[in-house]
């Protein structure tokens, strides 16, 4: 798996995201478009960013009945995104339907990864509200295994879990990991962070980096530093 840095473009308008992307004259970063930007600007923002030569991870975290997810994924596949995702909690029937919907007539498709338990869910809320009583890390690994068995390509997880995910699901199962900060950077609201160098050592395949790049005084310099530290 080729390692890469994905820049989380957490902006609320096309104008803001283009002002940011215009700074990148040479290497065009792989970008993550999340719900905020997609809901504000619609599918056209995906087409426009794609037309500028960026790879796109469309982070919409689908979770619905299999038929609805299959049809929605067919639309996203037509947008020519490179990576998209679903909640593993939708179960393997939904994940398999998502794969079917994503697969284009020529057999190609974007990478499909699963969200396991959100990092905002803790052991207490999982037990009290979801009635899941197993330890959180076991739940995450079980969801990852189910995603792999359904045919998905990988999961979103912490860099700290990447090694265990690879042990459980195989080396080629992709780990996409947020929660990355430079050694001399501000953690902000992220609780468990690792540096790009550490994420590489821990076996992450893709790191998702937002504010350390988007809010940097020189975003291109911060991106290049991130690539150098993570990809080498
Ligand atoms: O700015 P920052 O580097 O913290 O951005 C991280 C990105 O990764 C954000 O888009 C955030 O929503 C996303 N993410 C995360 N933790 C997860 C899943 C996604 O930080 N568990």
PDB file of C-alpha atoms and ligand atoms in Angstrom:
ATOM      1  CA  UNK A   1       0.000   0.000   0.000  1.00  0.00           C
ATOM      2  CA  UNK A   2       1.413   3.378  -0.987  1.00  0.00           C
ATOM      3  CA  UNK A   3       1.505   5.703   2.001  1.00  0.00           C
ATOM      4  CA  UNK A   4       0.040   9.183   1.605  1.00  0.00           C
ATOM      5  CA  UNK A   5      -1.002  12.258   3.575  1.00  0.00           C
ATOM      6  CA  UNK A   6      -4.693  13.204   3.257  1.00  0.00           C
ATOM      7  CA  UNK A   7      -5.484  16.840   4.054  1.00  0.00           C
ATOM      8  CA  UNK A   8      -8.805  17.269   5.891  1.00  0.00           C
ATOM      9  CA  UNK A   9     -10.383  20.267   4.154  1.00  0.00           C
ATOM     10  CA  UNK A  10     -12.756  21.177   6.961  1.00  0.00           C
ATOM     11  CA  UNK A  11     -13.989  24.423   5.420  1.00  0.00           C
ATOM     12  CA  UNK A  12     -17.585  25.574   5.103  1.00  0.00           C
ATOM     13  CA  UNK A  13     -17.501  27.123   1.624  1.00  0.00           C
ATOM     14  CA  UNK A  14     -16.049  26.565  -1.826  1.00  0.00           C
ATOM     15  CA  UNK A  15     -14.374  29.961  -1.651  1.00  0.00           C
ATOM     16  CA  UNK A  16     -12.436  29.013   1.480  1.00  0.00           C
ATOM     17  CA  UNK A  17     -11.346  25.649   0.145  1.00  0.00           C
ATOM     18  CA  UNK A  18     -10.190  27.093  -3.181  1.00  0.00           C
ATOM     19  CA  UNK A  19      -8.246  29.868  -1.458  1.00  0.00           C
ATOM     20  CA  UNK A  20      -6.498  27.111   0.471  1.00  0.00           C
ATOM     21  CA  UNK A  21      -5.915  24.751  -2.487  1.00  0.00           C
ATOM     22  CA  UNK A  22      -4.660  27.583  -4.723  1.00  0.00           C
ATOM     23  CA  UNK A  23      -1.536  27.700  -2.541  1.00  0.00           C
ATOM     24  CA  UNK A  24      -0.443  24.260  -3.761  1.00  0.00           C
ATOM     25  CA  UNK A  25       1.340  24.861  -7.061  1.00  0.00           C
ATOM     26  CA  UNK A  26       3.385  21.668  -7.308  1.00  0.00           C
ATOM     27  CA  UNK A  27       2.231  18.490  -5.561  1.00  0.00           C
ATOM     28  CA  UNK A  28      -1.595  18.360  -5.363  1.00  0.00           C
ATOM     29  CA  UNK A  29      -2.581  16.883  -1.987  1.00  0.00           C
ATOM     30  CA  UNK A  30      -5.019  14.005  -1.527  1.00  0.00           C
ATOM     31  CA  UNK A  31      -7.928  15.845   0.153  1.00  0.00           C
ATOM     32  CA  UNK A  32     -10.693  14.785   2.509  1.00  0.00           C
ATOM     33  CA  UNK A  33     -14.089  16.403   1.968  1.00  0.00           C
ATOM     34  CA  UNK A  34     -16.346  15.995   4.977  1.00  0.00           C
ATOM     35  CA  UNK A  35     -20.019  16.536   5.657  1.00  0.00           C
ATOM     36  CA  UNK A  36     -19.649  20.261   6.361  1.00  0.00           C
ATOM     37  CA  UNK A  37     -18.267  21.171   2.937  1.00  0.00           C
ATOM     38  CA  UNK A  38     -20.316  18.581   1.033  1.00  0.00           C
ATOM     39  CA  UNK A  39     -23.617  19.663   2.580  1.00  0.00           C
ATOM     40  CA  UNK A  40     -22.775  23.331   2.004  1.00  0.00           C
ATOM     41  CA  UNK A  41     -21.712  23.019  -1.616  1.00  0.00           C
ATOM     42  CA  UNK A  42     -23.109  19.717  -2.915  1.00  0.00           C
ATOM     43  CA  UNK A  43     -21.562  17.298  -5.417  1.00  0.00           C
ATOM     44  CA  UNK A  44     -20.234  20.128  -7.579  1.00  0.00           C
ATOM     45  CA  UNK A  45     -17.478  20.785  -5.042  1.00  0.00           C
ATOM     46  CA  UNK A  46     -16.262  17.206  -5.551  1.00  0.00           C
ATOM     47  CA  UNK A  47     -16.190  17.630  -9.347  1.00  0.00           C
ATOM     48  CA  UNK A  48     -14.349  20.935  -9.073  1.00  0.00           C
ATOM     49  CA  UNK A  49     -11.669  19.662  -6.703  1.00  0.00           C
ATOM     50  CA  UNK A  50     -11.246  16.512  -8.811  1.00  0.00           C
ATOM     51  CA  UNK A  51     -10.869  18.656 -11.947  1.00  0.00           C
ATOM     52  CA  UNK A  52      -7.973  20.451 -10.242  1.00  0.00           C
ATOM     53  CA  UNK A  53      -6.126  17.146 -10.077  1.00  0.00           C
ATOM     54  CA  UNK A  54      -6.637  16.112  -6.445  1.00  0.00           C
ATOM     55  CA  UNK A  55      -7.481  12.638  -5.204  1.00  0.00           C
ATOM     56  CA  UNK A  56     -10.557  12.745  -2.958  1.00  0.00           C
ATOM     57  CA  UNK A  57     -11.611  10.919   0.192  1.00  0.00           C
ATOM     58  CA  UNK A  58     -15.322  11.705   0.561  1.00  0.00           C
ATOM     59  CA  UNK A  59     -15.974  11.269   4.271  1.00  0.00           C
ATOM     60  CA  UNK A  60     -19.772  11.009   4.487  1.00  0.00           C
ATOM     61  CA  UNK A  61     -19.944   7.912   6.758  1.00  0.00           C
ATOM     62  CA  UNK A  62     -23.040   6.303   5.238  1.00  0.00           C
ATOM     63  CA  UNK A  63     -25.295   4.234   7.524  1.00  0.00           C
ATOM     64  CA  UNK A  64     -28.743   3.172   6.305  1.00  0.00           C
ATOM     65  CA  UNK A  65     -30.544   0.111   4.968  1.00  0.00           C
ATOM     66  CA  UNK A  66     -28.497  -1.825   2.379  1.00  0.00           C
ATOM     67  CA  UNK A  67     -30.600  -0.804  -0.640  1.00  0.00           C
ATOM     68  CA  UNK A  68     -30.361   2.908   0.164  1.00  0.00           C
ATOM     69  CA  UNK A  69     -26.618   2.733   0.791  1.00  0.00           C
ATOM     70  CA  UNK A  70     -26.081   0.786  -2.443  1.00  0.00           C
ATOM     71  CA  UNK A  71     -27.871   3.450  -4.497  1.00  0.00           C
ATOM     72  CA  UNK A  72     -26.157   6.332  -2.726  1.00  0.00           C
ATOM     73  CA  UNK A  73     -22.763   4.706  -3.278  1.00  0.00           C
ATOM     74  CA  UNK A  74     -23.475   4.347  -6.994  1.00  0.00           C
ATOM     75  CA  UNK A  75     -23.926   8.133  -7.113  1.00  0.00           C
ATOM     76  CA  UNK A  76     -20.658   8.752  -5.242  1.00  0.00           C
ATOM     77  CA  UNK A  77     -18.802   6.314  -7.484  1.00  0.00           C
ATOM     78  CA  UNK A  78     -20.053   8.312 -10.479  1.00  0.00           C
ATOM     79  CA  UNK A  79     -18.438  11.395  -8.908  1.00  0.00           C
ATOM     80  CA  UNK A  80     -15.108   9.609  -9.376  1.00  0.00           C
ATOM     81  CA  UNK A  81     -13.985   9.874  -5.748  1.00  0.00           C
ATOM     82  CA  UNK A  82     -10.969   7.787  -4.723  1.00  0.00           C
ATOM     83  CA  UNK A  83     -12.065   6.757  -1.225  1.00  0.00           C
ATOM     84  CA  UNK A  84     -15.336   6.822   0.714  1.00  0.00           C
ATOM     85  CA  UNK A  85     -16.706   5.279   3.879  1.00  0.00           C
ATOM     86  CA  UNK A  86     -19.581   3.693   5.794  1.00  0.00           C
ATOM     87  CA  UNK A  87     -20.266   2.841   9.419  1.00  0.00           C
ATOM     88  CA  UNK A  88     -19.392  -0.787  10.165  1.00  0.00           C
ATOM     89  CA  UNK A  89     -22.379  -0.698  12.562  1.00  0.00           C
ATOM     90  CA  UNK A  90     -24.588  -0.941   9.463  1.00  0.00           C
ATOM     91  CA  UNK A  91     -23.522  -4.636   9.455  1.00  0.00           C
ATOM     92  CA  UNK A  92     -21.985  -6.758   6.701  1.00  0.00           C
ATOM     93  CA  UNK A  93     -25.178  -6.776   4.589  1.00  0.00           C
ATOM     94  CA  UNK A  94     -24.957  -3.006   4.313  1.00  0.00           C
ATOM     95  CA  UNK A  95     -21.204  -3.026   3.666  1.00  0.00           C
ATOM     96  CA  UNK A  96     -21.568  -5.613   0.880  1.00  0.00           C
ATOM     97  CA  UNK A  97     -24.378  -3.563  -0.670  1.00  0.00           C
ATOM     98  CA  UNK A  98     -22.139  -0.482  -0.502  1.00  0.00           C
ATOM     99  CA  UNK A  99     -19.417  -2.339  -2.413  1.00  0.00           C
ATOM    100  CA  UNK A 100     -21.915  -3.418  -5.087  1.00  0.00           C
ATOM    101  CA  UNK A 101     -23.145   0.127  -5.513  1.00  0.00           C
ATOM    102  CA  UNK A 102     -19.614   1.487  -5.751  1.00  0.00           C
ATOM    103  CA  UNK A 103     -18.389  -0.945  -8.393  1.00  0.00           C
ATOM    104  CA  UNK A 104     -18.448   0.621 -11.853  1.00  0.00           C
ATOM    105  CA  UNK A 105     -19.408  -1.294 -15.017  1.00  0.00           C
ATOM    106  CA  UNK A 106     -15.683  -1.762 -15.821  1.00  0.00           C
ATOM    107  CA  UNK A 107     -15.091  -3.367 -12.382  1.00  0.00           C
ATOM    108  CA  UNK A 108     -13.152  -0.432 -10.927  1.00  0.00           C
ATOM    109  CA  UNK A 109     -14.278   1.301  -7.733  1.00  0.00           C
ATOM    110  CA  UNK A 110     -13.112   3.761  -5.078  1.00  0.00           C
ATOM    111  CA  UNK A 111     -11.532   2.349  -1.928  1.00  0.00           C
ATOM    112  CA  UNK A 112     -14.192   1.662   0.698  1.00  0.00           C
ATOM    113  CA  UNK A 113     -13.292   1.903   4.349  1.00  0.00           C
ATOM    114  CA  UNK A 114     -15.311   1.484   7.526  1.00  0.00           C
ATOM    115  CA  UNK A 115     -15.725   3.639  10.590  1.00  0.00           C
ATOM    116  CA  UNK A 116     -15.654   1.315  13.628  1.00  0.00           C
ATOM    117  CA  UNK A 117     -16.627   3.034  16.869  1.00  0.00           C
ATOM    118  CA  UNK A 118     -16.402   6.817  16.686  1.00  0.00           C
ATOM    119  CA  UNK A 119     -13.647   8.194  18.911  1.00  0.00           C
ATOM    120  CA  UNK A 120     -16.311  10.327  20.572  1.00  0.00           C
ATOM    121  CA  UNK A 121     -17.917   7.121  21.905  1.00  0.00           C
ATOM    122  CA  UNK A 122     -16.350   5.911  25.128  1.00  0.00           C
ATOM    123  CA  UNK A 123     -16.707   2.701  27.101  1.00  0.00           C
ATOM    124  CA  UNK A 124     -19.398   4.170  29.342  1.00  0.00           C
ATOM    125  CA  UNK A 125     -21.650   5.504  26.567  1.00  0.00           C
ATOM    126  CA  UNK A 126     -21.190   2.285  24.594  1.00  0.00           C
ATOM    127  CA  UNK A 127     -22.298   0.187  27.567  1.00  0.00           C
ATOM    128  CA  UNK A 128     -25.118   2.437  28.799  1.00  0.00           C
ATOM    129  CA  UNK A 129     -26.606   3.541  25.471  1.00  0.00           C
ATOM    130  CA  UNK A 130     -25.602   0.927  22.912  1.00  0.00           C
ATOM    131  CA  UNK A 131     -25.719  -1.979  25.386  1.00  0.00           C
ATOM    132  CA  UNK A 132     -22.334  -3.250  24.151  1.00  0.00           C
ATOM    133  CA  UNK A 133     -20.455  -4.546  27.162  1.00  0.00           C
ATOM    134  CA  UNK A 134     -17.192  -5.803  25.656  1.00  0.00           C
ATOM    135  CA  UNK A 135     -14.012  -3.683  26.008  1.00  0.00           C
ATOM    136  CA  UNK A 136     -13.917  -0.889  23.407  1.00  0.00           C
ATOM    137  CA  UNK A 137     -10.691  -2.114  21.758  1.00  0.00           C
ATOM    138  CA  UNK A 138     -12.199  -5.577  21.246  1.00  0.00           C
ATOM    139  CA  UNK A 139     -15.303  -4.005  19.725  1.00  0.00           C
ATOM    140  CA  UNK A 140     -13.165  -1.959  17.331  1.00  0.00           C
ATOM    141  CA  UNK A 141     -11.200  -5.057  16.224  1.00  0.00           C
ATOM    142  CA  UNK A 142     -14.379  -7.076  15.802  1.00  0.00           C
ATOM    143  CA  UNK A 143     -15.893  -4.342  13.584  1.00  0.00           C
ATOM    144  CA  UNK A 144     -12.649  -4.227  11.579  1.00  0.00           C
ATOM    145  CA  UNK A 145     -12.739  -7.988  11.043  1.00  0.00           C
ATOM    146  CA  UNK A 146     -16.391  -7.831   9.943  1.00  0.00           C
ATOM    147  CA  UNK A 147     -15.518  -5.053   7.486  1.00  0.00           C
ATOM    148  CA  UNK A 148     -12.652  -7.120   6.076  1.00  0.00           C
ATOM    149  CA  UNK A 149     -14.853 -10.202   5.748  1.00  0.00           C
ATOM    150  CA  UNK A 150     -17.472  -8.109   3.925  1.00  0.00           C
ATOM    151  CA  UNK A 151     -14.759  -7.234   1.390  1.00  0.00           C
ATOM    152  CA  UNK A 152     -13.963  -3.673   2.461  1.00  0.00           C
ATOM    153  CA  UNK A 153     -10.484  -2.261   1.974  1.00  0.00           C
ATOM    154  CA  UNK A 154      -9.787  -0.909   5.445  1.00  0.00           C
ATOM    155  CA  UNK A 155     -10.846   1.144   8.440  1.00  0.00           C
ATOM    156  CA  UNK A 156     -10.480   4.577   9.975  1.00  0.00           C
ATOM    157  CA  UNK A 157      -8.648   4.165  13.285  1.00  0.00           C
ATOM    158  CA  UNK A 158      -6.115   5.746  15.612  1.00  0.00           C
ATOM    159  CA  UNK A 159      -2.466   5.329  14.562  1.00  0.00           C
ATOM    160  CA  UNK A 160      -2.122   3.611  17.956  1.00  0.00           C
ATOM    161  CA  UNK A 161      -4.492   0.866  16.703  1.00  0.00           C
ATOM    162  CA  UNK A 162      -2.982   0.494  13.215  1.00  0.00           C
ATOM    163  CA  UNK A 163      -0.594  -2.325  14.180  1.00  0.00           C
ATOM    164  CA  UNK A 164      -3.313  -4.368  15.863  1.00  0.00           C
ATOM    165  CA  UNK A 165      -5.669  -3.848  12.908  1.00  0.00           C
ATOM    166  CA  UNK A 166      -2.968  -5.148  10.554  1.00  0.00           C
ATOM    167  CA  UNK A 167      -2.351  -8.133  12.857  1.00  0.00           C
ATOM    168  CA  UNK A 168      -6.073  -8.922  12.921  1.00  0.00           C
ATOM    169  CA  UNK A 169      -7.000  -8.169   9.299  1.00  0.00           C
ATOM    170  CA  UNK A 170      -3.730  -8.522   7.377  1.00  0.00           C
ATOM    171  CA  UNK A 171      -1.036  -6.146   6.177  1.00  0.00           C
ATOM    172  CA  UNK A 172      -2.908  -5.126   3.027  1.00  0.00           C
ATOM    173  CA  UNK A 173      -5.993  -4.011   4.994  1.00  0.00           C
ATOM    174  CA  UNK A 174      -5.760  -0.226   4.877  1.00  0.00           C
ATOM    175  CA  UNK A 175      -5.525   1.925   8.018  1.00  0.00           C
ATOM    176  CA  UNK A 176      -6.557   5.562   7.636  1.00  0.00           C
ATOM    177  CA  UNK A 177      -5.579   7.456  10.751  1.00  0.00           C
ATOM    178  CA  UNK A 178      -6.484  10.933  12.056  1.00  0.00           C
ATOM    179  CA  UNK A 179      -5.115  12.394  15.306  1.00  0.00           C
ATOM    180  CA  UNK A 180      -1.738  13.437  13.905  1.00  0.00           C
ATOM    181  CA  UNK A 181       0.255  16.416  15.175  1.00  0.00           C
ATOM    182  CA  UNK A 182       3.804  17.677  14.663  1.00  0.00           C
ATOM    183  CA  UNK A 183       6.076  17.097  17.647  1.00  0.00           C
ATOM    184  CA  UNK A 184       6.173  20.862  18.282  1.00  0.00           C
ATOM    185  CA  UNK A 185       2.470  21.434  17.453  1.00  0.00           C
ATOM    186  CA  UNK A 186      -0.718  22.134  19.387  1.00  0.00           C
ATOM    187  CA  UNK A 187      -2.937  19.057  20.016  1.00  0.00           C
ATOM    188  CA  UNK A 188      -6.133  21.185  20.093  1.00  0.00           C
ATOM    189  CA  UNK A 189      -9.174  18.990  20.854  1.00  0.00           C
ATOM    190  CA  UNK A 190      -7.460  15.718  19.822  1.00  0.00           C
ATOM    191  CA  UNK A 191      -6.805  13.610  22.917  1.00  0.00           C
ATOM    192  CA  UNK A 192      -4.456  10.875  21.734  1.00  0.00           C
ATOM    193  CA  UNK A 193      -2.070  12.196  19.101  1.00  0.00           C
ATOM    194  CA  UNK A 194       0.993  10.887  17.306  1.00  0.00           C
ATOM    195  CA  UNK A 195       3.499  12.576  14.996  1.00  0.00           C
ATOM    196  CA  UNK A 196       3.723  11.724  11.279  1.00  0.00           C
ATOM    197  CA  UNK A 197       7.003   9.869  11.948  1.00  0.00           C
ATOM    198  CA  UNK A 198       5.422   7.814  14.730  1.00  0.00           C
ATOM    199  CA  UNK A 199       2.329   7.075  12.592  1.00  0.00           C
ATOM    200  CA  UNK A 200       4.629   5.669   9.913  1.00  0.00           C
ATOM    201  CA  UNK A 201       6.448   3.503  12.473  1.00  0.00           C
ATOM    202  CA  UNK A 202       3.109   2.254  13.821  1.00  0.00           C
ATOM    203  CA  UNK A 203       2.038   1.113  10.348  1.00  0.00           C
ATOM    204  CA  UNK A 204      -0.568   3.704   9.261  1.00  0.00           C
ATOM    205  CA  UNK A 205      -1.191   3.637   5.516  1.00  0.00           C
ATOM    206  CA  UNK A 206      -2.787   7.087   5.232  1.00  0.00           C
ATOM    207  CA  UNK A 207      -2.706   9.883   7.782  1.00  0.00           C
ATOM    208  CA  UNK A 208      -5.543  12.417   7.823  1.00  0.00           C
ATOM    209  CA  UNK A 209      -4.225  15.812   8.854  1.00  0.00           C
ATOM    210  CA  UNK A 210      -6.389  18.915   9.211  1.00  0.00           C
ATOM    211  CA  UNK A 211      -5.471  21.923  11.297  1.00  0.00           C
ATOM    212  CA  UNK A 212      -1.702  21.318  11.501  1.00  0.00           C
ATOM    213  CA  UNK A 213      -1.798  22.068   7.742  1.00  0.00           C
ATOM    214  CA  UNK A 214      -4.950  24.155   7.163  1.00  0.00           C
ATOM    215  CA  UNK A 215      -4.248  26.524  10.065  1.00  0.00           C
ATOM    216  CA  UNK A 216      -0.464  26.719   9.562  1.00  0.00           C
ATOM    217  CA  UNK A 217       1.155  30.067   8.752  1.00  0.00           C
ATOM    218  CA  UNK A 218       2.563  28.350   5.646  1.00  0.00           C
ATOM    219  CA  UNK A 219       0.271  25.430   4.715  1.00  0.00           C
ATOM    220  CA  UNK A 220       2.423  24.259   1.806  1.00  0.00           C
ATOM    221  CA  UNK A 221       5.490  24.080   4.028  1.00  0.00           C
ATOM    222  CA  UNK A 222       3.480  22.194   6.691  1.00  0.00           C
ATOM    223  CA  UNK A 223       2.133  19.756   4.076  1.00  0.00           C
ATOM    224  CA  UNK A 224       5.602  19.144   2.628  1.00  0.00           C
ATOM    225  CA  UNK A 225       6.978  18.556   6.118  1.00  0.00           C
ATOM    226  CA  UNK A 226       4.187  16.090   6.814  1.00  0.00           C
ATOM    227  CA  UNK A 227       4.853  14.183   3.574  1.00  0.00           C
ATOM    228  CA  UNK A 228       8.592  14.120   4.285  1.00  0.00           C
ATOM    229  CA  UNK A 229       8.079  12.781   7.803  1.00  0.00           C
ATOM    230  CA  UNK A 230       5.381  10.243   6.920  1.00  0.00           C
ATOM    231  CA  UNK A 231       6.200   9.064   3.409  1.00  0.00           C
ATOM    232  CA  UNK A 232       9.947   9.735   3.622  1.00  0.00           C
TER     233      UNK A 232
HETATM  234  O1  LIG B   1      -7.723  19.150  12.352  1.00  0.00           O
HETATM  235  P1  LIG B   1      -7.474  17.706  12.641  1.00  0.00           P
HETATM  236  O2  LIG B   1      -6.100  17.215  12.182  1.00  0.00           O
HETATM  237  O3  LIG B   1      -7.767  17.318  14.075  1.00  0.00           O
HETATM  238  O4  LIG B   1      -8.535  16.955  11.701  1.00  0.00           O
HETATM  239  C1  LIG B   1      -8.711  15.564  11.731  1.00  0.00           C
HETATM  240  C2  LIG B   1      -9.785  15.168  10.765  1.00  0.00           C
HETATM  241  O5  LIG B   1     -10.037  13.783  10.931  1.00  0.00           O
HETATM  242  C3  LIG B   1     -11.127  15.886  10.964  1.00  0.00           C
HETATM  243  O6  LIG B   1     -11.748  16.006   9.677  1.00  0.00           O
HETATM  244  C4  LIG B   1     -11.898  14.921  11.840  1.00  0.00           C
HETATM  245  O7  LIG B   1     -13.285  15.014  11.651  1.00  0.00           O
HETATM  246  C5  LIG B   1     -11.389  13.568  11.333  1.00  0.00           C
HETATM  247  N1  LIG B   1     -11.505  12.465  12.284  1.00  0.00           N
HETATM  248  C6  LIG B   1     -10.913  12.490  13.538  1.00  0.00           C
HETATM  249  N2  LIG B   1     -11.065  11.428  14.389  1.00  0.00           N
HETATM  250  C7  LIG B   1     -11.782  10.362  14.019  1.00  0.00           C
HETATM  251  C8  LIG B   1     -12.388  10.315  12.759  1.00  0.00           C
HETATM  252  C9  LIG B   1     -12.225  11.403  11.915  1.00  0.00           C
HETATM  253  O8  LIG B   1     -10.232  13.441  13.883  1.00  0.00           O
HETATM  254  N3  LIG B   1     -11.877   9.332  14.825  1.00  0.00           N
END
